[in-house]
XYZ file of N, CA and C in Angstrom:
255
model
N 22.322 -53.687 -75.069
C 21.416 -54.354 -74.160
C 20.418 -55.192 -74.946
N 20.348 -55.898 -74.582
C 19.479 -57.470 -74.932
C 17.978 -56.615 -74.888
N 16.885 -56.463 -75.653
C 15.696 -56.004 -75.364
C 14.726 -57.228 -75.752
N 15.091 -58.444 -75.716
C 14.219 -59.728 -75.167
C 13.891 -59.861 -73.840
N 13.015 -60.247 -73.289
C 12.815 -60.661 -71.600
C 13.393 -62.338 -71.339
N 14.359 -62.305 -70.792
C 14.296 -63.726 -70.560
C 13.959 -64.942 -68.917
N 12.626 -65.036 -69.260
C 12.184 -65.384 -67.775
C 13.302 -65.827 -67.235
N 13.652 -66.682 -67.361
C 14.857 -67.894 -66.777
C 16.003 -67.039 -66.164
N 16.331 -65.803 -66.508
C 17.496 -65.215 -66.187
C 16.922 -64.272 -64.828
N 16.316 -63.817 -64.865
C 16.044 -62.688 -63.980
C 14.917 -63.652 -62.550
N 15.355 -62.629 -61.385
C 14.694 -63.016 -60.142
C 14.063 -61.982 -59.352
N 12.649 -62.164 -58.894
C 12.407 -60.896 -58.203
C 12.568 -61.140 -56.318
N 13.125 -60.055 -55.983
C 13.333 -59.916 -54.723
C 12.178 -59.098 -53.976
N 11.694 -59.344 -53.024
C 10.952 -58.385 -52.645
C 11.118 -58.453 -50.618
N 11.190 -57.322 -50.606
C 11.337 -56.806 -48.820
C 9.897 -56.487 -48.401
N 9.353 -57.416 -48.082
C 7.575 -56.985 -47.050
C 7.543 -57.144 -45.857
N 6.615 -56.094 -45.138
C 6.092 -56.019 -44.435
C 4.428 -56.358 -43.891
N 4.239 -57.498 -42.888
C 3.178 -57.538 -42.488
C 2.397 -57.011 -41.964
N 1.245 -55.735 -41.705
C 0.690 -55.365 -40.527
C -0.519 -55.320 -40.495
N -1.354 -54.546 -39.298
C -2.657 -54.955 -39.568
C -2.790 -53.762 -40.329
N -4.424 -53.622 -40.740
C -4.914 -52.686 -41.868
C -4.928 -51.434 -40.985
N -3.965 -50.601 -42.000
C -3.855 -49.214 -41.591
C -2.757 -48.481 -41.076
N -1.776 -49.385 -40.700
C -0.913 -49.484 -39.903
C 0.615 -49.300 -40.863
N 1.090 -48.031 -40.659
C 2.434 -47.753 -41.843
C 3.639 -48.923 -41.418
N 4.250 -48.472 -42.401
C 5.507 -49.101 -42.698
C 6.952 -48.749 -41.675
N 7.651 -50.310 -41.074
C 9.292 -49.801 -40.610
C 9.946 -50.696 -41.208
N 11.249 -49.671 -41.995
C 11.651 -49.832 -42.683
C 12.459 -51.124 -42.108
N 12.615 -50.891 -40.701
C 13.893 -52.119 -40.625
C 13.379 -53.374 -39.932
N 11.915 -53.587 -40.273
C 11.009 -54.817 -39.990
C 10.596 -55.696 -41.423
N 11.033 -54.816 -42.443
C 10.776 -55.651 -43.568
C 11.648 -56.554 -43.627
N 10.886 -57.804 -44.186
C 12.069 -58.997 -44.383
C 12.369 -59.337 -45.679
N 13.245 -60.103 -46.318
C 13.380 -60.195 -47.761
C 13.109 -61.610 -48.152
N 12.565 -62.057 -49.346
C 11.945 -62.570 -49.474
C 12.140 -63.209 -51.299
N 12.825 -64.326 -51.676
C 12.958 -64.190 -53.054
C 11.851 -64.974 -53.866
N 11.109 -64.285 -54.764
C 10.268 -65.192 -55.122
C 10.510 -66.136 -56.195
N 9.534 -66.967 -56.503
C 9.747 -68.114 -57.601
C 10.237 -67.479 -59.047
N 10.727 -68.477 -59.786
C 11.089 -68.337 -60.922
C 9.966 -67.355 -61.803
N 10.210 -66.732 -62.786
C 9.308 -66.369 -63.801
C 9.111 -67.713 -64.910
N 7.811 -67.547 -64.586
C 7.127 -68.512 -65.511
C 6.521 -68.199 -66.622
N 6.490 -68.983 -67.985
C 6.317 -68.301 -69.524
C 5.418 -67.392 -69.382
N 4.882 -66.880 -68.207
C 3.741 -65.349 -68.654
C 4.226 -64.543 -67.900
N 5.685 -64.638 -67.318
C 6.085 -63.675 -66.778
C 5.420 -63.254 -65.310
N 4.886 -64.254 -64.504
C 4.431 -64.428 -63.302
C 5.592 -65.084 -62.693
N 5.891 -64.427 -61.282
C 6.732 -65.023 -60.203
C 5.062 -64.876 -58.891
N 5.941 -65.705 -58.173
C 4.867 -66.068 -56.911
C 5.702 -65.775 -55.711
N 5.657 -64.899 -54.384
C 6.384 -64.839 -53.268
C 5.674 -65.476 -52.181
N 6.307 -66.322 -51.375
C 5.693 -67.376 -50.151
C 5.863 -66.936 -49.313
N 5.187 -66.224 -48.165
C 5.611 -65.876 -46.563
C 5.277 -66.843 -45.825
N 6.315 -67.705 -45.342
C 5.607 -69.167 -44.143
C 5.707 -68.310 -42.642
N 4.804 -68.998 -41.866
C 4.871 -68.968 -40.622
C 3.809 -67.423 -40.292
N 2.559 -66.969 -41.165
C 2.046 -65.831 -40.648
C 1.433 -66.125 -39.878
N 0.641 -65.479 -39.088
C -0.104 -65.427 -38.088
C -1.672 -65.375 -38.667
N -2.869 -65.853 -38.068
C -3.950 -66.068 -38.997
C -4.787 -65.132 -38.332
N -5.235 -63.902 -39.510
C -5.310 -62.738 -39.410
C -6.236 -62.811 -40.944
N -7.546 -61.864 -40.793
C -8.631 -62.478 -41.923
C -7.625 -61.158 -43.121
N -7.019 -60.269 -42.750
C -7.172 -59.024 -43.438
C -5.316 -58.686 -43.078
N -4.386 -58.427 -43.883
C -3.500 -57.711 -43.524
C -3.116 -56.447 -44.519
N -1.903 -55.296 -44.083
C -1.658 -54.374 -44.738
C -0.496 -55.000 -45.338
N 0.179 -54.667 -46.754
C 1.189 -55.684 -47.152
C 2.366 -54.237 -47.586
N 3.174 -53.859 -46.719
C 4.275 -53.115 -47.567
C 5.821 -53.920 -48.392
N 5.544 -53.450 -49.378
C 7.006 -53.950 -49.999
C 7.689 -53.171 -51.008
N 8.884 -53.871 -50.968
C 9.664 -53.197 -52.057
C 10.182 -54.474 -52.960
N 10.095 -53.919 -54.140
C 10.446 -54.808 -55.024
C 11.763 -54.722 -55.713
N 12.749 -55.744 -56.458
C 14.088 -55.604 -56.963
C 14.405 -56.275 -57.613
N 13.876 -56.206 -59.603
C 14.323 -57.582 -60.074
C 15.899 -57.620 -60.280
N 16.683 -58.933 -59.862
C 17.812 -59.367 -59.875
C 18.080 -60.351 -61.172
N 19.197 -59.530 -61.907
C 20.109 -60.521 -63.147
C 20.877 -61.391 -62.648
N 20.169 -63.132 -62.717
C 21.328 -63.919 -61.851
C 22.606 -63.932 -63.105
N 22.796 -63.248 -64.106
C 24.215 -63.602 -64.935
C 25.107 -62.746 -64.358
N 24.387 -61.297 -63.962
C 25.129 -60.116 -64.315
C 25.924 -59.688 -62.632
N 24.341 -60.319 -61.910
C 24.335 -59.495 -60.313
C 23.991 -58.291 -59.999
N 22.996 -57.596 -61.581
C 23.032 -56.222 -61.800
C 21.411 -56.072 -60.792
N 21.013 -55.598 -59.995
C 19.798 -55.095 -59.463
C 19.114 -53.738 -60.204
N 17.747 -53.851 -60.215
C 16.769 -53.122 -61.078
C 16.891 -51.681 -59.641
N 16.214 -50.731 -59.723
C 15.691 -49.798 -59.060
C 14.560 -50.289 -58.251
N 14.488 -50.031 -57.441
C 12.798 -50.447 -56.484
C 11.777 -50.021 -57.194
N 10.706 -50.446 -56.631
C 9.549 -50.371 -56.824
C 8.701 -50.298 -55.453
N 8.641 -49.387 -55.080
C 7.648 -49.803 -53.374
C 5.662 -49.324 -53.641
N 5.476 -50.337 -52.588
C 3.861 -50.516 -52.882
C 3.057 -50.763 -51.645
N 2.310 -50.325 -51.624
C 1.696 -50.753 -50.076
C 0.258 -50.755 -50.047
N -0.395 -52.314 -50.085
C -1.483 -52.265 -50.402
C -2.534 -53.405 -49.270
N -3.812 -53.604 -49.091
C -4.707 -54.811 -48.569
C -4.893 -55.982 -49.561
N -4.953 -56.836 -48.113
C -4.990 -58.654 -48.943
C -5.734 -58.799 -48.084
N -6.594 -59.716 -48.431
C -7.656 -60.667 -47.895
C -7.357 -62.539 -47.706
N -7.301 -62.772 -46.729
C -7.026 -64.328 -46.821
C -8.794 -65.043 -46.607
């Protein structure tokens, strides 16, 4: 196994959920969502269009980085945290 990172190769996937604050997670309301490339600091960015304008939401997701050479998927990562717009 390669133990370099190579931004360019890998993609993160992530399945979120919107709700208001406080409000748990269904599993089969999350949508998926691929975010931008990794950029030389190893930052990707994920875009949700079309939310609803809401000062405060609860954000659940799961995360999945994807090898576009291999097709190999990482293990999740799930997180569920507040954002402020």
């Amino acid at each position: 196994m390669c133990r370099e990172f190579h931004p360019e190769r890998y993609r993160l996937l992530a399945k979120i959920q919107l709700t208001k604050p406080g409000k748990g997670r269904n599993p089969g309301l999350m949508r998926n969502y691929l975010a931008s490339p990794f950029d030389a600091a190893s930052n990707a960015t994920v875009t949700i269009p079309n939310i609803a304008s809401q000062s405060e939401y609860q954000v659940h997701a799961r995360f999945v980085l994807l090898d576009t050479e291999t097709g190999y998927r990482s293990q999740y990562l799930q997180q569920s945290f507040l954002i402020q717009l």
